[in-house]
Short mmCIF file of C-alpha atoms in Angstrom, two decimals:
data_model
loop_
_atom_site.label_atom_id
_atom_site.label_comp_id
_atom_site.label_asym_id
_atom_site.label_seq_id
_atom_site.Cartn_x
_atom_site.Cartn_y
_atom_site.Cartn_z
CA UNK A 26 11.45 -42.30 32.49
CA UNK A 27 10.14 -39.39 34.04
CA UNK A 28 13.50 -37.49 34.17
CA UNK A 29 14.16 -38.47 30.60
CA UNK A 30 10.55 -37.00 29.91
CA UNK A 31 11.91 -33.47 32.02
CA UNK A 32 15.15 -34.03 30.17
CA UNK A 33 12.99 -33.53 26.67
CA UNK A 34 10.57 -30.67 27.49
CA UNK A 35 14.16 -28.68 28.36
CA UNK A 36 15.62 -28.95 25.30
CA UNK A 37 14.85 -26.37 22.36
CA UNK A 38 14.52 -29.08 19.69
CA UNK A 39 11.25 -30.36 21.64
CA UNK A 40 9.47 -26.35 22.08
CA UNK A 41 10.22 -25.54 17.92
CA UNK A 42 8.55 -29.03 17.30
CA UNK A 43 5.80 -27.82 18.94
CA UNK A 44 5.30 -25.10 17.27
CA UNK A 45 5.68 -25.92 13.88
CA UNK A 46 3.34 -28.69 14.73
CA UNK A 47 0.89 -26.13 15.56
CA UNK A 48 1.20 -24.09 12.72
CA UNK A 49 1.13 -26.42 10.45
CA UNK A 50 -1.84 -27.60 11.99
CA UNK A 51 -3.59 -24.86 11.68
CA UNK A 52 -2.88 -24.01 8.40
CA UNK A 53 -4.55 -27.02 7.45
CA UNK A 54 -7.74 -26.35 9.71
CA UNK A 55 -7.60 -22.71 8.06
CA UNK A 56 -7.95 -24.20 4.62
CA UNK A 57 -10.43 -27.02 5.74
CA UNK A 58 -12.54 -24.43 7.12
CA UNK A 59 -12.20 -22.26 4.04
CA UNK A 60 -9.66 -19.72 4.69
CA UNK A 61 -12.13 -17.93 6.92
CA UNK A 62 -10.84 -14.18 7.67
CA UNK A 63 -12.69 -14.22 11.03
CA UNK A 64 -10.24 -16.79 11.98
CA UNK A 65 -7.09 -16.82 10.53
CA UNK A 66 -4.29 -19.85 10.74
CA UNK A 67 -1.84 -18.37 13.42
CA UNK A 68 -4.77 -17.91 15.85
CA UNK A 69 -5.66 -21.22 15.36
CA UNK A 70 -1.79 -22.46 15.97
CA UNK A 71 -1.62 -20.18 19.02
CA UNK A 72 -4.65 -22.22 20.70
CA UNK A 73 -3.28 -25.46 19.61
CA UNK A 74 0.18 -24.37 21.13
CA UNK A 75 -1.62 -23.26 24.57
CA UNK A 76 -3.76 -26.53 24.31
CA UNK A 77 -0.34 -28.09 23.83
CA UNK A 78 1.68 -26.27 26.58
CA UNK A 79 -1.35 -27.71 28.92
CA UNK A 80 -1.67 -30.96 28.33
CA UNK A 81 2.32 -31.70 28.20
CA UNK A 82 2.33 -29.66 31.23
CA UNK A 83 4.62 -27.74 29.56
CA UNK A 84 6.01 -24.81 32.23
CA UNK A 85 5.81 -21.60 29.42
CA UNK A 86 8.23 -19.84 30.91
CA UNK A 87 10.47 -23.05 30.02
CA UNK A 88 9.01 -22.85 26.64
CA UNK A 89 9.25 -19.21 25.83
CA UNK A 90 12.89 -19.40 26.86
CA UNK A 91 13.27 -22.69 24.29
CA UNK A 92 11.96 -20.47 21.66
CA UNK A 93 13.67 -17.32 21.77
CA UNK A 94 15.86 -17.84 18.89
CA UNK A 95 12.64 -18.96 16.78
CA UNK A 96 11.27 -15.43 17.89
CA UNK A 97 14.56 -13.80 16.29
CA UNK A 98 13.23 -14.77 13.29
CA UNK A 99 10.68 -12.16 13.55
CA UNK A 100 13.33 -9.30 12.67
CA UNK A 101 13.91 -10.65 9.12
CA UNK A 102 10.58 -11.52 8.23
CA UNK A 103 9.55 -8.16 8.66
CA UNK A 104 12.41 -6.41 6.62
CA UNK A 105 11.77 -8.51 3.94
CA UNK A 106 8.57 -6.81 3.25
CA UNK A 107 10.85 -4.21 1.81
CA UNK A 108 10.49 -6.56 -1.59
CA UNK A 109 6.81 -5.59 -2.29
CA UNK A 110 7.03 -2.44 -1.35
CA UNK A 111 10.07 -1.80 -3.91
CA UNK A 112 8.18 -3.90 -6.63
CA UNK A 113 4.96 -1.04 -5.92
CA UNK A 114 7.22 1.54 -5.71
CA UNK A 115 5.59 3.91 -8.33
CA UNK A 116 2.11 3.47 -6.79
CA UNK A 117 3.40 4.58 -3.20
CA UNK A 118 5.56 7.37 -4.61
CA UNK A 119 1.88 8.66 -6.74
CA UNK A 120 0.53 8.87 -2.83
CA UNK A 121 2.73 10.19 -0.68
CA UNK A 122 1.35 13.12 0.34
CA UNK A 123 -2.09 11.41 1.55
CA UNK A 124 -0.19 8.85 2.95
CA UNK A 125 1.73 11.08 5.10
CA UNK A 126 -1.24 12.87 5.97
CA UNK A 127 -3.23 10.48 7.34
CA UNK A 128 -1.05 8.04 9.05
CA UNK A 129 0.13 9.91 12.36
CA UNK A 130 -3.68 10.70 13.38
CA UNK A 131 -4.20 6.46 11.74
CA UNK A 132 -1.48 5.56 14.24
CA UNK A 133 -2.54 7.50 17.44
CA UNK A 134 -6.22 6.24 16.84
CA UNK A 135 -4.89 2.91 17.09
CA UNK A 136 -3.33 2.80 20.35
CA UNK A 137 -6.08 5.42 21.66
CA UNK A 138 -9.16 3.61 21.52
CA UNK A 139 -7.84 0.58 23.06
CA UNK A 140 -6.10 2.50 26.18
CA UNK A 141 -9.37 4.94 26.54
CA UNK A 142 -11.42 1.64 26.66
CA UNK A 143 -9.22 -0.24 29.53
CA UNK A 144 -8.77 2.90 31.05
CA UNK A 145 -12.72 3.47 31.63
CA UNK A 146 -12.82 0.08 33.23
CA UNK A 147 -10.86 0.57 35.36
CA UNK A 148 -7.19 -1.52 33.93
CA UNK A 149 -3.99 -1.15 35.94
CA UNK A 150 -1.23 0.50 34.71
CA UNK A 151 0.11 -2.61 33.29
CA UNK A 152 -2.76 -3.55 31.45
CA UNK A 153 -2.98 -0.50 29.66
CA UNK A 154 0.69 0.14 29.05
CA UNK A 155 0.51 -3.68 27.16
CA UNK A 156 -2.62 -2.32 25.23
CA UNK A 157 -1.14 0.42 23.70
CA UNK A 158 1.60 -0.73 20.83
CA UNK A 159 -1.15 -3.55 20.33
CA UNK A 160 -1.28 -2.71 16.58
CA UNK A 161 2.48 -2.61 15.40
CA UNK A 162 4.17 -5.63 14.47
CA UNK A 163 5.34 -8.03 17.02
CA UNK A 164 9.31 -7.36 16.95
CA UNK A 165 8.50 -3.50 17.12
CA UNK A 166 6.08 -3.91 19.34
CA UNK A 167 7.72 -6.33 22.37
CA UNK A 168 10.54 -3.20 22.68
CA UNK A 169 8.13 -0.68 22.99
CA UNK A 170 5.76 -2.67 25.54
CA UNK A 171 9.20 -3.35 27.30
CA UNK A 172 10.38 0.17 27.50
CA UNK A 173 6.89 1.73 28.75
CA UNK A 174 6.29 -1.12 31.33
CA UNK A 175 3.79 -3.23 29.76
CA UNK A 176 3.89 -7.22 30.12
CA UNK A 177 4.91 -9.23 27.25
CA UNK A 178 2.12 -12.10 27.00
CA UNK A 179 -0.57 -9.56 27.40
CA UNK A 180 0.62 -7.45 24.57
CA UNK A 181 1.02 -10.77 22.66
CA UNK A 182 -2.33 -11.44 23.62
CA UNK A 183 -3.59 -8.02 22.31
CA UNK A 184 -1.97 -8.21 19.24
CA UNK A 185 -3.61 -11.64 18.00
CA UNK A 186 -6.99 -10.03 18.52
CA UNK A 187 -6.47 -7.06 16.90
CA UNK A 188 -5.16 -8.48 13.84
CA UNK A 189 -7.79 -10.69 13.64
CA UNK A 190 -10.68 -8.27 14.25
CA UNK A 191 -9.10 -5.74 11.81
CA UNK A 192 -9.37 -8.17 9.60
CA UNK A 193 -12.51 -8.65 9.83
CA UNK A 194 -13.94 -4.93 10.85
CA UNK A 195 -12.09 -3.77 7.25
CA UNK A 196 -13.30 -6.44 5.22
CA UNK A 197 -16.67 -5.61 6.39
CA UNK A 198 -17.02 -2.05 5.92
CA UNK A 199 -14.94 -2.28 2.72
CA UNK A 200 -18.19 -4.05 1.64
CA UNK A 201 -20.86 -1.27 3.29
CA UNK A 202 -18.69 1.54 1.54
CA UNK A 203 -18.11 -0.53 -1.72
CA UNK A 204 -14.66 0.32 -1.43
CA UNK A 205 -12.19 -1.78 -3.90
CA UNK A 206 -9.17 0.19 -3.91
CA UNK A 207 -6.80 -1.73 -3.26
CA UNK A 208 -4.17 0.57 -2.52
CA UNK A 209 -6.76 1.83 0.60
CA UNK A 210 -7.86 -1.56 1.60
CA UNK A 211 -4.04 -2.25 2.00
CA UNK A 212 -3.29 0.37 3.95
CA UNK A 213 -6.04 0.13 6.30
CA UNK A 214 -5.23 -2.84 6.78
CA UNK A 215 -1.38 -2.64 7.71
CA UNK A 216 -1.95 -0.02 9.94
CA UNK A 217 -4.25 -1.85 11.98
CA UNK A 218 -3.84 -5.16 11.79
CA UNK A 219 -0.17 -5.59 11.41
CA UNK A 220 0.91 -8.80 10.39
CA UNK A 221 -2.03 -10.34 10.14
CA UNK A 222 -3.76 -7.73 8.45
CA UNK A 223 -0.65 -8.45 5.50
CA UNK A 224 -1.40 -11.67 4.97
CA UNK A 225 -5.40 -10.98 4.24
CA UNK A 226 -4.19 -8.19 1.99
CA UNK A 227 -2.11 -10.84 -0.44
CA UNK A 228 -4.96 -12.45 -0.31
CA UNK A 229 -6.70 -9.17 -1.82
CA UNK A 230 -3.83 -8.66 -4.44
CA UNK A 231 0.02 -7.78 -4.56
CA UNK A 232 -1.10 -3.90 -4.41
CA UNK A 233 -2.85 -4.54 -1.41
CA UNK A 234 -0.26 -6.72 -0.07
CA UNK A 235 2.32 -3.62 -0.70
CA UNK A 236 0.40 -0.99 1.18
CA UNK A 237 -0.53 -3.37 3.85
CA UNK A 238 3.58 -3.58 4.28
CA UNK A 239 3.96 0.21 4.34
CA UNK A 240 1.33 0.84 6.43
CA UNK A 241 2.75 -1.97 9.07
CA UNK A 242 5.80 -0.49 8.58
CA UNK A 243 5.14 3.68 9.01
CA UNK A 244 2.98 2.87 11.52
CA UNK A 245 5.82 0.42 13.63
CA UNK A 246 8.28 3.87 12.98
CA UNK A 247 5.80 6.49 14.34
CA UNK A 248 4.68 4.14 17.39
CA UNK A 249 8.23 3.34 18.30
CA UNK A 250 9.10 7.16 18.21
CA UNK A 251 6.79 8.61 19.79
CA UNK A 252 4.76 6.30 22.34
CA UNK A 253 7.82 5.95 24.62
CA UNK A 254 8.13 9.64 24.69
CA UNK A 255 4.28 10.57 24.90
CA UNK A 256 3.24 7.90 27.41
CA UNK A 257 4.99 9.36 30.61
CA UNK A 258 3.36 12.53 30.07
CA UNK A 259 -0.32 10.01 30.57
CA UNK A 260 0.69 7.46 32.78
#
């Protein structure tokens, strides 16, 4: 029984189960709890999945390697964002030049703060090396980690919580400002918040939705061009 049990946990049908189980669940806590920004559904299906992965005793290096083709999924979800941002086309092409101007300092802030902060208490070179592409989208973001010499759960880690506090940080001083733009609000929140910060912004509207996408996206490009180069020169 017990090697049949084994048997199961090694098989990739068993690890995708689980997490769609997750998810699932917690997109239905996420709408029981009222769709609360502070705590969106895929950080409630990543502590169900953990919560899982412990009591199955579920080895996650077993289960990462069950799920890698899941994680290829990641590529094509984020390309198709290209839809919005052709059906907003006209309102992107209106702001180009502010767009342009403001996204390379936007982008450096982003994986500044976070590095200055871990650096001033003292992180290892690791540490702060997975810190740094914490705000670009997951399938961008798990090359650049690689190619710098970060570790791959911690920048996992780092992403979750930024998306979710972006989330939260924008909606909150989009309120103190009494900012409504939605073409802003979108774009602040791409930038920072990634994926997660999307999702919150088609919650906002489809213009929000489309600038959250092209500020994930310009954000992803300028990361992946210049970190690897710039971050010898600091580390």
């Amino acid at each position: 029984m017990n090697t049949l049990y084994d048997t199961l946990l090694d098989t990739p049908i068993f690890a995708v189960a689980l997490t769609l189980a997750a998810y699932l669940g917690g997109v239905a806590l996420f709408e029981r709890l009222g769709r609360p920004s502070w705590c969106p559904a895929v950080m409630i299906a990543a502590v169900l999945t953990a919560a899982g992965l412990w009591l199955l005793r579920y080895d996650y290096g077993d289960y990462e390697r069950n799920v890698t083709w899941l994680t290829l999924l990641l590529g094509p979800a984020t390309v198709a964002l290209a839809v919005p941002l052709y059906q907003q086309r006209q309102h992107i092409f209106s702001l180009w030049k502010p767009i342009l101007a403001s996204l390379p300092l936007a982008a450096a802030l982003a994986a500044l703060y976070a590095v200055l902060i871990a650096w001033l208490m003292g992180a290892s070179p690791v540490v702060l090396a997975s810190l740094a592409p914490k705000s670009v989208t997951a399938p961008l973001a798990m090359g650049i980690a690689e190619q710098i010499g970060g570790s791959l759960s911690l920048m996992l880690g780092g992403l979750l919580i930024t998306g979710v506090m972006s989330t939260v940080f924008v909606s909150l001083l989009a309120k103190v400002l009494k900012l409504t733009d939605q073409r802003v609000l979108g774009f602040a929140l791409g930038v920072n918040g990634h994926a997660i910060g999307i999702v919150r912004a088609f919650e906002l509207g489809p213009t929000a939705g489309a600038f959250a996408s092209l500020g994930m996206s310009l954000t992803g490009i300028f990361t992946a061009l210049f970190l690897p180069v710039v971050w010898p020169l600091f580390s």
